[in-house]
Coordinates of C-alpha atoms and ligand atoms in Angstrom, one line a residue:
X1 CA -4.3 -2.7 -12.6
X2 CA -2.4 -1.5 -9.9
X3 CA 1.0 -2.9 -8.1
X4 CA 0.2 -3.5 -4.8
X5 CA 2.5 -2.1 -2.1
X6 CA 3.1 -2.5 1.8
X7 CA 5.4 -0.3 3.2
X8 CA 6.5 -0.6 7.1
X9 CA 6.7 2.6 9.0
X10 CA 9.3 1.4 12.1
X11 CA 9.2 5.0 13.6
X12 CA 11.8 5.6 16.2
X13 CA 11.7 2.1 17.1
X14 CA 14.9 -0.9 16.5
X15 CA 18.5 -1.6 17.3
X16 CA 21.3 -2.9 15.0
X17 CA 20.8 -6.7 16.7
X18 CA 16.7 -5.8 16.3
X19 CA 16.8 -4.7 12.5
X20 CA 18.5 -7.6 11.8
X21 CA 17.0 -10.2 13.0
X22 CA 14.1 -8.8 11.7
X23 CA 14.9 -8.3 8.5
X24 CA 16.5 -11.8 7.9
X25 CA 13.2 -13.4 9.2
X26 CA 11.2 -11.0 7.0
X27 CA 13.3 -11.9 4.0
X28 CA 13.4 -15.8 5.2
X29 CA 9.6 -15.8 4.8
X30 CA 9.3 -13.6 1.5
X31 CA 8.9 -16.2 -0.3
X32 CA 5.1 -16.6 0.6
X33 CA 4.3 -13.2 -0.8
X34 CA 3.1 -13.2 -4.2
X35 CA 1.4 -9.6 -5.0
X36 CA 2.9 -7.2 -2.8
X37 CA 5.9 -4.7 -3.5
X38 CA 7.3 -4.2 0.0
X39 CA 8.9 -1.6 1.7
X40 CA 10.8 -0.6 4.9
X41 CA 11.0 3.6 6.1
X42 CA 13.6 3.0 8.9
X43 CA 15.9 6.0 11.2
X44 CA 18.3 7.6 9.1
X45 CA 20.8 5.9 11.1
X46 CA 19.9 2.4 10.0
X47 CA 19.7 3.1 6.4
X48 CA 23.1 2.3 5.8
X49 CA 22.7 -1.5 7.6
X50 CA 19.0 -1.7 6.4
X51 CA 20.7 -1.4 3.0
X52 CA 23.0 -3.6 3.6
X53 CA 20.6 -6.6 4.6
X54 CA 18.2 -5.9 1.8
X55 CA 20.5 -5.5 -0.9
X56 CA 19.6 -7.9 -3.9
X57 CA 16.4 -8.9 -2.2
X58 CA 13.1 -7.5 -3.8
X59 CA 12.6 -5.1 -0.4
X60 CA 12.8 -1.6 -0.7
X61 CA 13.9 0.8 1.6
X62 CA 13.5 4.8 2.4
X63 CA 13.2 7.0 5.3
X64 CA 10.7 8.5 7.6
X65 CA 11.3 12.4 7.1
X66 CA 13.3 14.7 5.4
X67 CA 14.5 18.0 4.8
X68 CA 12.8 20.5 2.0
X69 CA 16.3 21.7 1.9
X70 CA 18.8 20.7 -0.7
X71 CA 21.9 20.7 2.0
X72 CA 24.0 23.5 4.1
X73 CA 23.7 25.0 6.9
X74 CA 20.7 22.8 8.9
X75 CA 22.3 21.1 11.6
X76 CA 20.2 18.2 11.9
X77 CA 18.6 17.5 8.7
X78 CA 19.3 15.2 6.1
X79 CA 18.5 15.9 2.9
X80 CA 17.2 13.9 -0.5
X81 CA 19.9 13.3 -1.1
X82 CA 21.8 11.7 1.7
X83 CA 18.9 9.5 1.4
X84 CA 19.1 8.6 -2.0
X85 CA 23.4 8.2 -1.8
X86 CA 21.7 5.2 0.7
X87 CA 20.0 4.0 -1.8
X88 CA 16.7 4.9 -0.6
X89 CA 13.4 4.3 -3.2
X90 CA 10.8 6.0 -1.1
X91 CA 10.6 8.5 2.1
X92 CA 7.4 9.1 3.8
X93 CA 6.5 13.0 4.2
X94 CA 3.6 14.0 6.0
X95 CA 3.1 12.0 8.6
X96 CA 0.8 13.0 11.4
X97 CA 2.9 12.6 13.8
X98 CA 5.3 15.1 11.9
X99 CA 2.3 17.3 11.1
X100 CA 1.1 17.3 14.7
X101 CA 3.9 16.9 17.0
X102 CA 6.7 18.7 14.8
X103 CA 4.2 21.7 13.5
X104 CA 5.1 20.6 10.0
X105 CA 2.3 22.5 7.7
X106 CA 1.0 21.9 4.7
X107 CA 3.1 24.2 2.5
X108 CA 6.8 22.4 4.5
X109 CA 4.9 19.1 3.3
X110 CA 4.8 19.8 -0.1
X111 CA 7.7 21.8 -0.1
X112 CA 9.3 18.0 1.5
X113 CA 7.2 16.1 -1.7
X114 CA 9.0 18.3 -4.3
X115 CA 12.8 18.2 -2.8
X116 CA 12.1 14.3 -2.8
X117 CA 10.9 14.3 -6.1
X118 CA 13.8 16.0 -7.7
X119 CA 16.3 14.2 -6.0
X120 CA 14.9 11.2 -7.6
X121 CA 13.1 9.7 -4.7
X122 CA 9.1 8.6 -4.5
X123 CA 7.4 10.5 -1.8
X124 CA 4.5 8.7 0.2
X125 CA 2.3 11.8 1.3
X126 CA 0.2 11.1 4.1
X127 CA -2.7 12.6 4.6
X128 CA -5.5 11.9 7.3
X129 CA -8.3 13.5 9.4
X130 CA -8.7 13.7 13.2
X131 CA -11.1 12.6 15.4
X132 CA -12.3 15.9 16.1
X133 CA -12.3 16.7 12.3
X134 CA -14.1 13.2 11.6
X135 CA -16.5 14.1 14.2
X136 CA -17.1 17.4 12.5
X137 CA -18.0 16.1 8.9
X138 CA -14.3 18.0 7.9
X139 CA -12.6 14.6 6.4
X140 CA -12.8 15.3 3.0
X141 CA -12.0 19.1 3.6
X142 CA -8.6 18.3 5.6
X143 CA -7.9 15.6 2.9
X144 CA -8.5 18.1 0.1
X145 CA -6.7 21.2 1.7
X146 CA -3.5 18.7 2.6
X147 CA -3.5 17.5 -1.2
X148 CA -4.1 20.5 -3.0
X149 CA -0.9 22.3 -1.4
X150 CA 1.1 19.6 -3.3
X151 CA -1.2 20.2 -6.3
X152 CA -0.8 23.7 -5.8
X153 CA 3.1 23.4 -5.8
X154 CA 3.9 20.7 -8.4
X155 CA 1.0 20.0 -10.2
X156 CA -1.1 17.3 -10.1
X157 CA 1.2 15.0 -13.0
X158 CA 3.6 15.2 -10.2
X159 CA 1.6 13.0 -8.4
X160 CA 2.6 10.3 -10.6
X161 CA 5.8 9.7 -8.8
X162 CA 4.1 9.6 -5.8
X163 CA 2.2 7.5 -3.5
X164 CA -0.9 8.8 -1.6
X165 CA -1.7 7.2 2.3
X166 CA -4.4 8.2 3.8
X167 CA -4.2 7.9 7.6
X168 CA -6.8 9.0 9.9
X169 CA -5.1 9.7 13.1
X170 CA -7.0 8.4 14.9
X171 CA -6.8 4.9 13.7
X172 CA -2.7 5.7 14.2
X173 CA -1.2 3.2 16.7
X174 CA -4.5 2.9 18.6
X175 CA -5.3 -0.7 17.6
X176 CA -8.5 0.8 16.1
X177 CA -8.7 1.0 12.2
X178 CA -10.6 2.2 10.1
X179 CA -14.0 -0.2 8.6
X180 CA -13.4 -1.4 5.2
X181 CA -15.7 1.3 4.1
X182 CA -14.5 4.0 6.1
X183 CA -11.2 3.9 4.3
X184 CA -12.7 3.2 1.1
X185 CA -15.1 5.9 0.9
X186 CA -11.8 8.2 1.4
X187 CA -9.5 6.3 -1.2
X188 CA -12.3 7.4 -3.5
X189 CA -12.5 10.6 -2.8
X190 CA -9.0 10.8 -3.0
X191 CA -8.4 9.5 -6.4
X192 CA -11.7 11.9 -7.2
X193 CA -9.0 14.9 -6.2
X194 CA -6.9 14.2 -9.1
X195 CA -8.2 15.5 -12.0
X196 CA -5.9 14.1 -14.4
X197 CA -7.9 11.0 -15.6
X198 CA -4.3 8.6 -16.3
X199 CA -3.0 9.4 -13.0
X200 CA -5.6 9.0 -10.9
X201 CA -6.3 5.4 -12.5
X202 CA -2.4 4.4 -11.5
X203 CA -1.2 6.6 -8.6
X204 CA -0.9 4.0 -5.5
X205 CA -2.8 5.1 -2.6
X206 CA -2.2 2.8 0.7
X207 CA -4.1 2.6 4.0
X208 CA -3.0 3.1 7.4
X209 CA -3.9 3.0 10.6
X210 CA -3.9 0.0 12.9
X211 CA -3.5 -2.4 9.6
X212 CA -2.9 -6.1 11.3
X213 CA -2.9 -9.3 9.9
X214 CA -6.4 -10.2 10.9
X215 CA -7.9 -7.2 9.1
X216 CA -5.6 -6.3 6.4
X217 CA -7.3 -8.7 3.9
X218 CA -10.5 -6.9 4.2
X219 CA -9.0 -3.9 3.7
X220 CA -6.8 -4.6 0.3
X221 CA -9.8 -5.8 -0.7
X222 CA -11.5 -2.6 -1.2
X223 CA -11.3 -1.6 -4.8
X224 CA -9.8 2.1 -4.3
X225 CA -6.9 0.6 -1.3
X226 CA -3.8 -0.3 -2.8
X227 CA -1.7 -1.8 0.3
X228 CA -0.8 -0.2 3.3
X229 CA 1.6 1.4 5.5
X230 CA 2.0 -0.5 8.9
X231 CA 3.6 1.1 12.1
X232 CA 3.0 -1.4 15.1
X233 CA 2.7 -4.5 13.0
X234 CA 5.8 -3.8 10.7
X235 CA 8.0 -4.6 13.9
X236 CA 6.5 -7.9 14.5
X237 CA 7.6 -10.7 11.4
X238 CA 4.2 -12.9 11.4
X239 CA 1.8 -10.4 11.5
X240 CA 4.2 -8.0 8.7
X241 CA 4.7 -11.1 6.8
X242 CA 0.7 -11.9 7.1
X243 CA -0.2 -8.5 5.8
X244 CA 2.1 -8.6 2.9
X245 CA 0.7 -11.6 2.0
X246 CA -2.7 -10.4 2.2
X247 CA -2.2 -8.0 -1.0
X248 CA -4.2 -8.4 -3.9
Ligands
PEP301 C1 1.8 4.7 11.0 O1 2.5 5.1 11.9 O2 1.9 5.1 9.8 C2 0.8 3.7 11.3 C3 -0.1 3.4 10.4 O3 0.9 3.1 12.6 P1 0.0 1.9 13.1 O4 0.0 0.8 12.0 O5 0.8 1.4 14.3 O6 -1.3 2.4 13.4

């Protein structure tokens, strides 16, 4: 059986007066989540007060990037860790937006998944599909092609300290996700990637994409979906507090 786990993607959104009054109504209301391990990926530059709210609760934190450097001379990174001296659990690497906007490829991504890994942190690789690619029958290919150059780099035990989310893009912030089946059907093929029999059974993989109170039920319900990562939602406390509760 595996741990569910919902982890909130903030994005370049929040304030210090924001975060926290967030947070304190998330953590107020935690107590009506049973099954979920919970998460928050916040800016770097709220990590420190992030931390500092959700110490000694059961909420994790990480960040939303990273460098696949180990420190010096990259004005403007921040490293493993930086993140982990925060006392960060997970960082997300991979996202689309990073992929697309930010020309991060394949090879940076996994280079991003090992540099996490050895500094001790739990990568959540997202991978995900376009419309264009959907449209094209190429979903499982770009799914593959993004996995395998992690594979390719670490192995596929590494992916044991890892979680998996597969995003379509576009289901990303357009208020239209995925069906039930949709996402499932990829989960599945997913976990069908890893050849390793033990880790396929427990590596985590999470949906995401438009994941809302009034459909995340559905969606955890699927047997291959494991929880989800939430961008628009995560800012909002009923409807992040609704989805966490809605893990199996
Ligand atoms: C995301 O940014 O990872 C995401 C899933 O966003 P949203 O939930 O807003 O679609």
């Amino acid at each position: 059986m595996r741990q569910s786990l919902v982890v909130a993607n903030w994005k370049m959104n929040g304030s210090l007066s924001e975060n926290q009054s967030l947070l304190n109504n998330v953590k107020q209301g935690f107590s009506t989540v049973q099954h979920a391990e919970v998460a928050v990926c916040v800016p770097f530059v709220y990590i420190q007060q992030v931390s500092d709210l959700l110490k000694g609760s059961v909420i994790a934190w990480g960040g939303q990037n990273m460098s696949q450097q180990t420190s010096g001379a990259f004005t403007g990174e921040t490293s493993a860790n930086m993140l982990v001296d925060f006392g960060c659990k997970y960082v997300i690497v991979g996202h689309s937006e990073r992929r697309n906007l930010y020309a991060e490829s394949d090879l940076l991504v996994a280079e991003k998944f090992a540099q996490a890994q050895s500094a001790g942190l739990i990568p959540i690789l997202c991978v995900g599909e376009s419309l264009i690619q959907r449209e094209a029958g190429e979903t499982e290919n770009v799914v593959q092609r993004q996995l395998s150059a992690v594979i390719n780099l670490q192995g596929v035990a590494s992916l044991a300290q890892s979680v998996i989310a597969y995003e379509p893009v576009w289901a990303i912030g357009t208020g239209k996700s995925a069906t039930s089946q949709q996402a499932q059907d990829v989960h599945a093929f997913i976990r069908g990637q890893v050849s390793d029999a033990r880790v396929a059974e427990h590596l985590q993989i999470l949906y995401g994409g438009s994941v809302k109170g009034s459909n995340a039920a559905e969606l955890f319900a699927m047997p291959d979906i494991d929880g989800g990562l939430i961008g628009g939602a995560s800012l909002k406390v009923n409807e992040f507090l609704s989805i966490c509760q809605a893990a199996r």
